[in-house]
């Protein structure tokens, strides 16, 4: 077992190229299209969940902004209040 490899390192680039060539990197592209940085320091869990839900094209059932129907961190207040998450963060088990 090897620890994480930096994506932009020579080895990381080689591994990515190998995954592309073998057809095992298809899940990367929908996720990369939805990449976002977290709005608050403690929102890492919410940001991750937002990226995953949007990459799976799950409809949030409401409009985000304008005509866009995307998940955003502010929509994920079902388990804890956003104010509490800003102060304490949230674990994946609660999401």
Coordinates of N, CA and C in Angstrom, one line a residue, residues 1-5 11:
X1 N 0.8 -1.2 0.0 CA 0.0 0.0 0.0 C 0.9 1.2 0.0
X2 N 0.5 2.2 -0.8 CA 1.3 3.5 -0.9 C 0.3 4.6 -0.5
X3 N 0.9 5.6 0.3 CA 0.1 6.7 0.6 C -0.3 7.5 -0.6
X4 N -1.1 8.6 -0.4 CA -1.6 9.4 -1.5 C -0.4 9.9 -2.3
X5 N -0.7 10.1 -3.6 CA 0.3 10.6 -4.6 C -0.3 11.9 -5.1
X11 N 4.5 10.9 -11.0 CA 3.8 9.7 -10.8 C 2.3 9.9 -10.9

